Amino acid sequence: MTPSALLSGAMAAIGILAMAGALAQSPSPADVQQRDQALASMTQHYADRKAGFAQDMARRDVVMLGDSLTEGADWTALFPGITIANRGIGGDSTEGMAQRLDSVLGVSPRKVFVMAGINDIAVFKKPVTEVFEHYKRIIDTLTRAKIQVIVQSTLFTGPAFPPTVNASVKDLNGRLHALCARGPCVYVNLNPVLAPAGTLDARYTSDHLHLNAAGYQAWAQAITPTMRRR
């Protein structure tokens, strides 16, 4: 499967999952069928990505760990001269990421950049306390392996999402910032760049959640000092 097909499948799956959540109150038979197809597509995409990771264990300087937001970037093109493994999977949760860290540890990176949590909050409706516990597990596993962990703030969504989503994102980011301030990780706040007014800037997205090329350029610029720091 080509990278473009993988990305297309990821975007479609998470988009339909979000829609399915919104229709959960009174789904029609067609809605149920579409949701089930989306879940099957996402499950296959997840399995394909994990299988690909298992075959890709060459050493890298950096790993980018996350969901579709991470998967959607060509990190090698954004940071030429740095070997980077993209370990993003569309639709993934913090719990899922915590369970697939073998594909991160296997490439022996110096640094791991993590962005996670929006699927937990916006799609799976998980409480922030639970999301934070999974996040701490990820950070602990990586730091015990002597890897520098850079936590990138979970991005705010655009105004198409209920305000409660960004309220939970703000809560999660506050907890992550405080945790990193105690020493186990470095915290980089991307929201002042990508969501300066408290919602994802329309210049950087077409669907209030995923990023366009300009969004990825802004993200890359924001993390460049941390990425290039020895």
PDB file of C-alpha atoms in Angstrom:
ATOM      1  CA  MET A   1       0.000   0.000   0.000  1.00  0.00           C
ATOM      2  CA  THR A   2       1.360   3.413  -0.942  1.00  0.00           C
ATOM      3  CA  PRO A   3       1.907   6.183   1.632  1.00  0.00           C
ATOM      4  CA  SER A   4      -0.813   8.272  -0.022  1.00  0.00           C
ATOM      5  CA  ALA A   5      -3.293   5.403   0.238  1.00  0.00           C
ATOM      6  CA  LEU A   6      -2.404   4.863   3.874  1.00  0.00           C
ATOM      7  CA  LEU A   7      -2.931   8.516   4.644  1.00  0.00           C
ATOM      8  CA  SER A   8      -6.209   8.638   2.739  1.00  0.00           C
ATOM      9  CA  GLY A   9      -7.482   5.640   4.675  1.00  0.00           C
ATOM     10  CA  ALA A  10      -6.483   7.183   7.982  1.00  0.00           C
ATOM     11  CA  MET A  11      -8.162  10.499   7.273  1.00  0.00           C
ATOM     12  CA  ALA A  12     -11.352   8.852   6.066  1.00  0.00           C
ATOM     13  CA  ALA A  13     -11.518   6.518   9.032  1.00  0.00           C
ATOM     14  CA  ILE A  14     -11.146   9.162  11.701  1.00  0.00           C
ATOM     15  CA  GLY A  15     -13.520  11.492   9.908  1.00  0.00           C
ATOM     16  CA  ILE A  16     -16.246   8.880   9.725  1.00  0.00           C
ATOM     17  CA  LEU A  17     -15.579   7.811  13.312  1.00  0.00           C
ATOM     18  CA  ALA A  18     -16.194  11.364  14.461  1.00  0.00           C
ATOM     19  CA  MET A  19     -19.363  11.492  12.413  1.00  0.00           C
ATOM     20  CA  ALA A  20     -20.462   8.150  13.807  1.00  0.00           C
ATOM     21  CA  GLY A  21     -20.058   9.490  17.319  1.00  0.00           C
ATOM     22  CA  ALA A  22     -22.264  12.433  16.481  1.00  0.00           C
ATOM     23  CA  LEU A  23     -24.913  10.091  15.028  1.00  0.00           C
ATOM     24  CA  ALA A  24     -24.799   7.651  17.917  1.00  0.00           C
ATOM     25  CA  GLN A  25     -28.070   8.923  19.365  1.00  0.00           C
ATOM     26  CA  SER A  26     -30.272   7.759  16.474  1.00  0.00           C
ATOM     27  CA  PRO A  27     -28.266   6.099  13.699  1.00  0.00           C
ATOM     28  CA  SER A  28     -30.028   4.944  10.556  1.00  0.00           C
ATOM     29  CA  PRO A  29     -29.194   1.551   8.996  1.00  0.00           C
ATOM     30  CA  ALA A  30     -27.085   3.380   6.401  1.00  0.00           C
ATOM     31  CA  ASP A  31     -25.237   5.234   9.175  1.00  0.00           C
ATOM     32  CA  VAL A  32     -24.537   1.954  10.962  1.00  0.00           C
ATOM     33  CA  GLN A  33     -23.232   0.361   7.774  1.00  0.00           C
ATOM     34  CA  GLN A  34     -20.993   3.343   7.039  1.00  0.00           C
ATOM     35  CA  ARG A  35     -19.665   3.352  10.596  1.00  0.00           C
ATOM     36  CA  ASP A  36     -18.935  -0.375  10.489  1.00  0.00           C
ATOM     37  CA  GLN A  37     -17.108   0.022   7.176  1.00  0.00           C
ATOM     38  CA  ALA A  38     -15.068   2.867   8.619  1.00  0.00           C
ATOM     39  CA  LEU A  39     -14.140   0.835  11.680  1.00  0.00           C
ATOM     40  CA  ALA A  40     -13.084  -2.089   9.486  1.00  0.00           C
ATOM     41  CA  SER A  41     -11.011   0.257   7.319  1.00  0.00           C
ATOM     42  CA  MET A  42      -9.327   1.810  10.341  1.00  0.00           C
ATOM     43  CA  THR A  43      -8.629  -1.622  11.865  1.00  0.00           C
ATOM     44  CA  GLN A  44      -6.960  -2.757   8.640  1.00  0.00           C
ATOM     45  CA  HIS A  45      -5.034   0.495   8.367  1.00  0.00           C
ATOM     46  CA  TYR A  46      -3.819   0.105  11.949  1.00  0.00           C
ATOM     47  CA  ALA A  47      -2.670  -3.461  11.280  1.00  0.00           C
ATOM     48  CA  ASP A  48      -0.936  -2.452   8.051  1.00  0.00           C
ATOM     49  CA  ARG A  49       0.927   0.386   9.746  1.00  0.00           C
ATOM     50  CA  LYS A  50       2.072  -1.821  12.634  1.00  0.00           C
ATOM     51  CA  ALA A  51       3.231  -4.518  10.231  1.00  0.00           C
ATOM     52  CA  GLY A  52       5.176  -1.913   8.294  1.00  0.00           C
ATOM     53  CA  PHE A  53       6.817  -0.647  11.465  1.00  0.00           C
ATOM     54  CA  ALA A  54       7.933  -4.184  12.357  1.00  0.00           C
ATOM     55  CA  GLN A  55       9.774  -4.374   9.026  1.00  0.00           C
ATOM     56  CA  ASP A  56      11.363  -0.943   9.484  1.00  0.00           C
ATOM     57  CA  MET A  57      13.797  -1.153  12.376  1.00  0.00           C
ATOM     58  CA  ALA A  58      16.764   0.761  10.935  1.00  0.00           C
ATOM     59  CA  ARG A  59      18.275   3.092  13.487  1.00  0.00           C
ATOM     60  CA  ARG A  60      16.905   6.668  13.501  1.00  0.00           C
ATOM     61  CA  ASP A  61      17.843   9.861  15.311  1.00  0.00           C
ATOM     62  CA  VAL A  62      14.222  10.810  15.995  1.00  0.00           C
ATOM     63  CA  VAL A  63      10.787   9.203  16.189  1.00  0.00           C
ATOM     64  CA  MET A  64       7.559  11.129  15.693  1.00  0.00           C
ATOM     65  CA  LEU A  65       4.870   9.290  17.678  1.00  0.00           C
ATOM     66  CA  GLY A  66       1.199  10.097  17.321  1.00  0.00           C
ATOM     67  CA  ASP A  67      -2.058   9.711  15.433  1.00  0.00           C
ATOM     68  CA  SER A  68      -3.191  10.955  11.993  1.00  0.00           C
ATOM     69  CA  LEU A  69      -1.790  14.426  12.651  1.00  0.00           C
ATOM     70  CA  THR A  70       1.668  12.909  12.948  1.00  0.00           C
ATOM     71  CA  GLU A  71       1.154  10.352  10.210  1.00  0.00           C
ATOM     72  CA  GLY A  72       0.146  13.035   7.726  1.00  0.00           C
ATOM     73  CA  ALA A  73       3.539  14.776   7.654  1.00  0.00           C
ATOM     74  CA  ASP A  74       6.609  13.959   5.589  1.00  0.00           C
ATOM     75  CA  TRP A  75       8.969  14.588   8.489  1.00  0.00           C
ATOM     76  CA  THR A  76      12.076  13.619   6.525  1.00  0.00           C
ATOM     77  CA  ALA A  77      11.311  16.306   3.952  1.00  0.00           C
ATOM     78  CA  LEU A  78      10.594  18.838   6.689  1.00  0.00           C
ATOM     79  CA  PHE A  79      13.888  18.068   8.463  1.00  0.00           C
ATOM     80  CA  PRO A  80      16.492  17.071   5.871  1.00  0.00           C
ATOM     81  CA  GLY A  81      19.665  15.695   7.340  1.00  0.00           C
ATOM     82  CA  ILE A  82      17.909  14.131  10.344  1.00  0.00           C
ATOM     83  CA  THR A  83      16.865  10.487  10.203  1.00  0.00           C
ATOM     84  CA  ILE A  84      13.242  10.312  11.363  1.00  0.00           C
ATOM     85  CA  ALA A  85      10.790   7.442  11.776  1.00  0.00           C
ATOM     86  CA  ASN A  86       7.120   8.382  11.418  1.00  0.00           C
ATOM     87  CA  ARG A  87       5.214   6.294  13.948  1.00  0.00           C
ATOM     88  CA  GLY A  88       1.857   7.991  13.525  1.00  0.00           C
ATOM     89  CA  ILE A  89      -1.285   5.943  12.961  1.00  0.00           C
ATOM     90  CA  GLY A  90      -4.570   7.592  12.042  1.00  0.00           C
ATOM     91  CA  GLY A  91      -7.268   7.085  14.673  1.00  0.00           C
ATOM     92  CA  ASP A  92      -4.864   5.952  17.409  1.00  0.00           C
ATOM     93  CA  SER A  93      -5.288   6.707  21.091  1.00  0.00           C
ATOM     94  CA  THR A  94      -2.808   7.196  23.916  1.00  0.00           C
ATOM     95  CA  GLU A  95      -3.566   3.664  25.087  1.00  0.00           C
ATOM     96  CA  GLY A  96      -2.797   2.293  21.635  1.00  0.00           C
ATOM     97  CA  MET A  97       0.461   4.221  21.449  1.00  0.00           C
ATOM     98  CA  ALA A  98       1.509   2.941  24.864  1.00  0.00           C
ATOM     99  CA  GLN A  99       1.013  -0.597  23.602  1.00  0.00           C
ATOM    100  CA  ARG A 100       3.149  -0.209  20.461  1.00  0.00           C
ATOM    101  CA  LEU A 101       6.297   1.376  21.837  1.00  0.00           C
ATOM    102  CA  ASP A 102       8.366  -1.592  20.700  1.00  0.00           C
ATOM    103  CA  SER A 103       8.406  -0.061  17.220  1.00  0.00           C
ATOM    104  CA  VAL A 104       9.786   3.134  18.765  1.00  0.00           C
ATOM    105  CA  LEU A 105      12.373   1.559  21.035  1.00  0.00           C
ATOM    106  CA  GLY A 106      13.476  -0.738  18.201  1.00  0.00           C
ATOM    107  CA  VAL A 107      15.043   2.095  16.188  1.00  0.00           C
ATOM    108  CA  SER A 108      17.089   3.385  19.168  1.00  0.00           C
ATOM    109  CA  PRO A 109      16.244   7.086  18.772  1.00  0.00           C
ATOM    110  CA  ARG A 110      17.856   9.884  20.735  1.00  0.00           C
ATOM    111  CA  LYS A 111      14.575  11.804  20.828  1.00  0.00           C
ATOM    112  CA  VAL A 112      10.883  11.017  20.568  1.00  0.00           C
ATOM    113  CA  PHE A 113       8.346  13.744  19.802  1.00  0.00           C
ATOM    114  CA  VAL A 114       4.877  12.806  21.012  1.00  0.00           C
ATOM    115  CA  MET A 115       1.518  14.326  20.173  1.00  0.00           C
ATOM    116  CA  ALA A 116      -1.560  12.432  21.297  1.00  0.00           C
ATOM    117  CA  GLY A 117      -4.925  12.705  22.991  1.00  0.00           C
ATOM    118  CA  ILE A 118      -7.303  14.288  20.502  1.00  0.00           C
ATOM    119  CA  ASN A 119      -8.870  10.965  19.496  1.00  0.00           C
ATOM    120  CA  ASP A 120      -9.257   9.984  23.154  1.00  0.00           C
ATOM    121  CA  ILE A 121     -11.078  13.237  23.841  1.00  0.00           C
ATOM    122  CA  ALA A 122     -12.999  14.035  20.652  1.00  0.00           C
ATOM    123  CA  VAL A 123     -13.811  10.551  19.347  1.00  0.00           C
ATOM    124  CA  PHE A 124     -13.618   8.057  22.216  1.00  0.00           C
ATOM    125  CA  LYS A 125     -14.869  10.488  24.896  1.00  0.00           C
ATOM    126  CA  LYS A 126     -12.267   9.398  27.445  1.00  0.00           C
ATOM    127  CA  PRO A 127     -11.842  11.448  30.627  1.00  0.00           C
ATOM    128  CA  VAL A 128      -8.724  13.589  30.768  1.00  0.00           C
ATOM    129  CA  THR A 129      -7.512  11.768  33.884  1.00  0.00           C
ATOM    130  CA  GLU A 130      -7.430   8.471  31.969  1.00  0.00           C
ATOM    131  CA  VAL A 131      -5.716  10.021  28.940  1.00  0.00           C
ATOM    132  CA  PHE A 132      -3.086  11.565  31.187  1.00  0.00           C
ATOM    133  CA  GLU A 133      -2.336   8.203  32.822  1.00  0.00           C
ATOM    134  CA  HIS A 134      -1.699   6.590  29.432  1.00  0.00           C
ATOM    135  CA  TYR A 135       0.486   9.554  28.476  1.00  0.00           C
ATOM    136  CA  LYS A 136       2.545   9.145  31.657  1.00  0.00           C
ATOM    137  CA  ARG A 137       3.043   5.472  30.808  1.00  0.00           C
ATOM    138  CA  ILE A 138       4.404   6.431  27.381  1.00  0.00           C
ATOM    139  CA  ILE A 139       6.770   9.015  28.873  1.00  0.00           C
ATOM    140  CA  ASP A 140       7.957   6.654  31.614  1.00  0.00           C
ATOM    141  CA  THR A 141       8.688   3.814  29.194  1.00  0.00           C
ATOM    142  CA  LEU A 142      10.701   6.056  26.890  1.00  0.00           C
ATOM    143  CA  THR A 143      12.646   7.860  29.601  1.00  0.00           C
ATOM    144  CA  ARG A 144      13.619   4.564  31.229  1.00  0.00           C
ATOM    145  CA  ALA A 145      15.200   3.694  27.879  1.00  0.00           C
ATOM    146  CA  LYS A 146      17.308   6.891  28.147  1.00  0.00           C
ATOM    147  CA  ILE A 147      15.396   8.624  25.350  1.00  0.00           C
ATOM    148  CA  GLN A 148      14.635  12.332  25.496  1.00  0.00           C
ATOM    149  CA  VAL A 149      10.881  12.799  25.281  1.00  0.00           C
ATOM    150  CA  ILE A 150       9.447  15.962  23.760  1.00  0.00           C
ATOM    151  CA  VAL A 151       5.738  16.357  24.500  1.00  0.00           C
ATOM    152  CA  GLN A 152       4.039  18.541  21.928  1.00  0.00           C
ATOM    153  CA  SER A 153       0.816  20.109  23.119  1.00  0.00           C
ATOM    154  CA  THR A 154      -2.332  18.416  21.896  1.00  0.00           C
ATOM    155  CA  LEU A 155      -3.712  20.745  19.247  1.00  0.00           C
ATOM    156  CA  PHE A 156      -6.960  22.592  19.737  1.00  0.00           C
ATOM    157  CA  THR A 157      -9.681  21.783  17.234  1.00  0.00           C
ATOM    158  CA  GLY A 158     -11.559  24.263  15.068  1.00  0.00           C
ATOM    159  CA  PRO A 159     -14.985  25.715  15.921  1.00  0.00           C
ATOM    160  CA  ALA A 160     -16.848  22.814  14.245  1.00  0.00           C
ATOM    161  CA  PHE A 161     -16.142  20.799  17.398  1.00  0.00           C
ATOM    162  CA  PRO A 162     -18.031  21.344  20.676  1.00  0.00           C
ATOM    163  CA  PRO A 163     -16.292  23.772  23.079  1.00  0.00           C
ATOM    164  CA  THR A 164     -15.991  20.931  25.595  1.00  0.00           C
ATOM    165  CA  VAL A 165     -13.372  19.299  23.355  1.00  0.00           C
ATOM    166  CA  ASN A 166     -10.966  22.226  23.590  1.00  0.00           C
ATOM    167  CA  ALA A 167     -11.705  22.603  27.301  1.00  0.00           C
ATOM    168  CA  SER A 168     -10.524  19.016  27.791  1.00  0.00           C
ATOM    169  CA  VAL A 169      -7.528  19.582  25.507  1.00  0.00           C
ATOM    170  CA  LYS A 170      -6.562  22.594  27.623  1.00  0.00           C
ATOM    171  CA  ASP A 171      -6.869  20.497  30.791  1.00  0.00           C
ATOM    172  CA  LEU A 172      -4.685  17.725  29.339  1.00  0.00           C
ATOM    173  CA  ASN A 173      -2.056  20.186  28.142  1.00  0.00           C
ATOM    174  CA  GLY A 174      -1.917  21.820  31.560  1.00  0.00           C
ATOM    175  CA  ARG A 175      -1.247  18.449  33.172  1.00  0.00           C
ATOM    176  CA  LEU A 176       1.415  17.591  30.597  1.00  0.00           C
ATOM    177  CA  HIS A 177       3.127  20.953  30.983  1.00  0.00           C
ATOM    178  CA  ALA A 178       3.254  20.544  34.750  1.00  0.00           C
ATOM    179  CA  LEU A 179       4.614  17.004  34.428  1.00  0.00           C
ATOM    180  CA  CYS A 180       7.385  18.037  32.062  1.00  0.00           C
ATOM    181  CA  ALA A 181       8.277  20.963  34.318  1.00  0.00           C
ATOM    182  CA  ARG A 182       9.205  18.374  36.948  1.00  0.00           C
ATOM    183  CA  GLY A 183      11.899  16.974  34.650  1.00  0.00           C
ATOM    184  CA  PRO A 184      11.003  13.791  32.764  1.00  0.00           C
ATOM    185  CA  CYS A 185      10.177  15.475  29.452  1.00  0.00           C
ATOM    186  CA  VAL A 186      10.377  18.672  27.430  1.00  0.00           C
ATOM    187  CA  TYR A 187       7.097  20.446  26.702  1.00  0.00           C
ATOM    188  CA  VAL A 188       6.585  22.395  23.466  1.00  0.00           C
ATOM    189  CA  ASN A 189       3.363  24.371  23.187  1.00  0.00           C
ATOM    190  CA  LEU A 190       2.228  24.459  19.556  1.00  0.00           C
ATOM    191  CA  ASN A 191      -1.124  26.111  20.162  1.00  0.00           C
ATOM    192  CA  PRO A 192       0.163  29.710  20.250  1.00  0.00           C
ATOM    193  CA  VAL A 193       1.364  29.091  16.678  1.00  0.00           C
ATOM    194  CA  LEU A 194      -1.409  26.915  15.241  1.00  0.00           C
ATOM    195  CA  ALA A 195      -4.334  28.021  17.373  1.00  0.00           C
ATOM    196  CA  PRO A 196      -3.496  31.522  18.646  1.00  0.00           C
ATOM    197  CA  ALA A 197      -7.138  32.438  19.286  1.00  0.00           C
ATOM    198  CA  GLY A 198      -7.923  29.237  21.164  1.00  0.00           C
ATOM    199  CA  THR A 199      -9.198  27.253  18.174  1.00  0.00           C
ATOM    200  CA  LEU A 200      -7.280  25.732  15.277  1.00  0.00           C
ATOM    201  CA  ASP A 201      -6.546  28.531  12.823  1.00  0.00           C
ATOM    202  CA  ALA A 202      -8.478  28.166   9.540  1.00  0.00           C
ATOM    203  CA  ARG A 203      -5.272  28.918   7.612  1.00  0.00           C
ATOM    204  CA  TYR A 204      -3.862  25.602   8.752  1.00  0.00           C
ATOM    205  CA  THR A 205      -6.779  23.191   8.307  1.00  0.00           C
ATOM    206  CA  SER A 206      -9.633  22.315   5.993  1.00  0.00           C
ATOM    207  CA  ASP A 207     -11.672  20.203   8.408  1.00  0.00           C
ATOM    208  CA  HIS A 208     -11.100  21.820  11.847  1.00  0.00           C
ATOM    209  CA  LEU A 209      -8.860  18.906  12.910  1.00  0.00           C
ATOM    210  CA  HIS A 210      -6.222  17.803  10.396  1.00  0.00           C
ATOM    211  CA  LEU A 211      -3.470  20.043   9.084  1.00  0.00           C
ATOM    212  CA  ASN A 212      -2.733  21.259   5.568  1.00  0.00           C
ATOM    213  CA  ALA A 213       0.739  21.954   4.151  1.00  0.00           C
ATOM    214  CA  ALA A 214       0.893  25.382   5.780  1.00  0.00           C
ATOM    215  CA  GLY A 215      -0.023  23.822   9.111  1.00  0.00           C
ATOM    216  CA  TYR A 216       2.773  21.293   8.890  1.00  0.00           C
ATOM    217  CA  GLN A 217       5.256  24.003   7.962  1.00  0.00           C
ATOM    218  CA  ALA A 218       4.193  26.013  11.019  1.00  0.00           C
ATOM    219  CA  TRP A 219       4.467  22.930  13.225  1.00  0.00           C
ATOM    220  CA  ALA A 220       7.929  22.124  11.887  1.00  0.00           C
ATOM    221  CA  GLN A 221       9.148  25.692  12.464  1.00  0.00           C
ATOM    222  CA  ALA A 222       7.873  25.593  16.045  1.00  0.00           C
ATOM    223  CA  ILE A 223       9.825  22.454  16.912  1.00  0.00           C
ATOM    224  CA  THR A 224      12.969  23.192  14.870  1.00  0.00           C
ATOM    225  CA  PRO A 225      15.035  24.496  17.834  1.00  0.00           C
ATOM    226  CA  THR A 226      14.221  21.369  19.878  1.00  0.00           C
ATOM    227  CA  MET A 227      14.678  19.055  16.911  1.00  0.00           C
ATOM    228  CA  ARG A 228      18.157  20.362  16.100  1.00  0.00           C
ATOM    229  CA  ARG A 229      19.352  20.773  19.678  1.00  0.00           C
ATOM    230  CA  ARG A 230      21.889  18.139  20.689  1.00  0.00           C
TER     231      ARG A 230
END
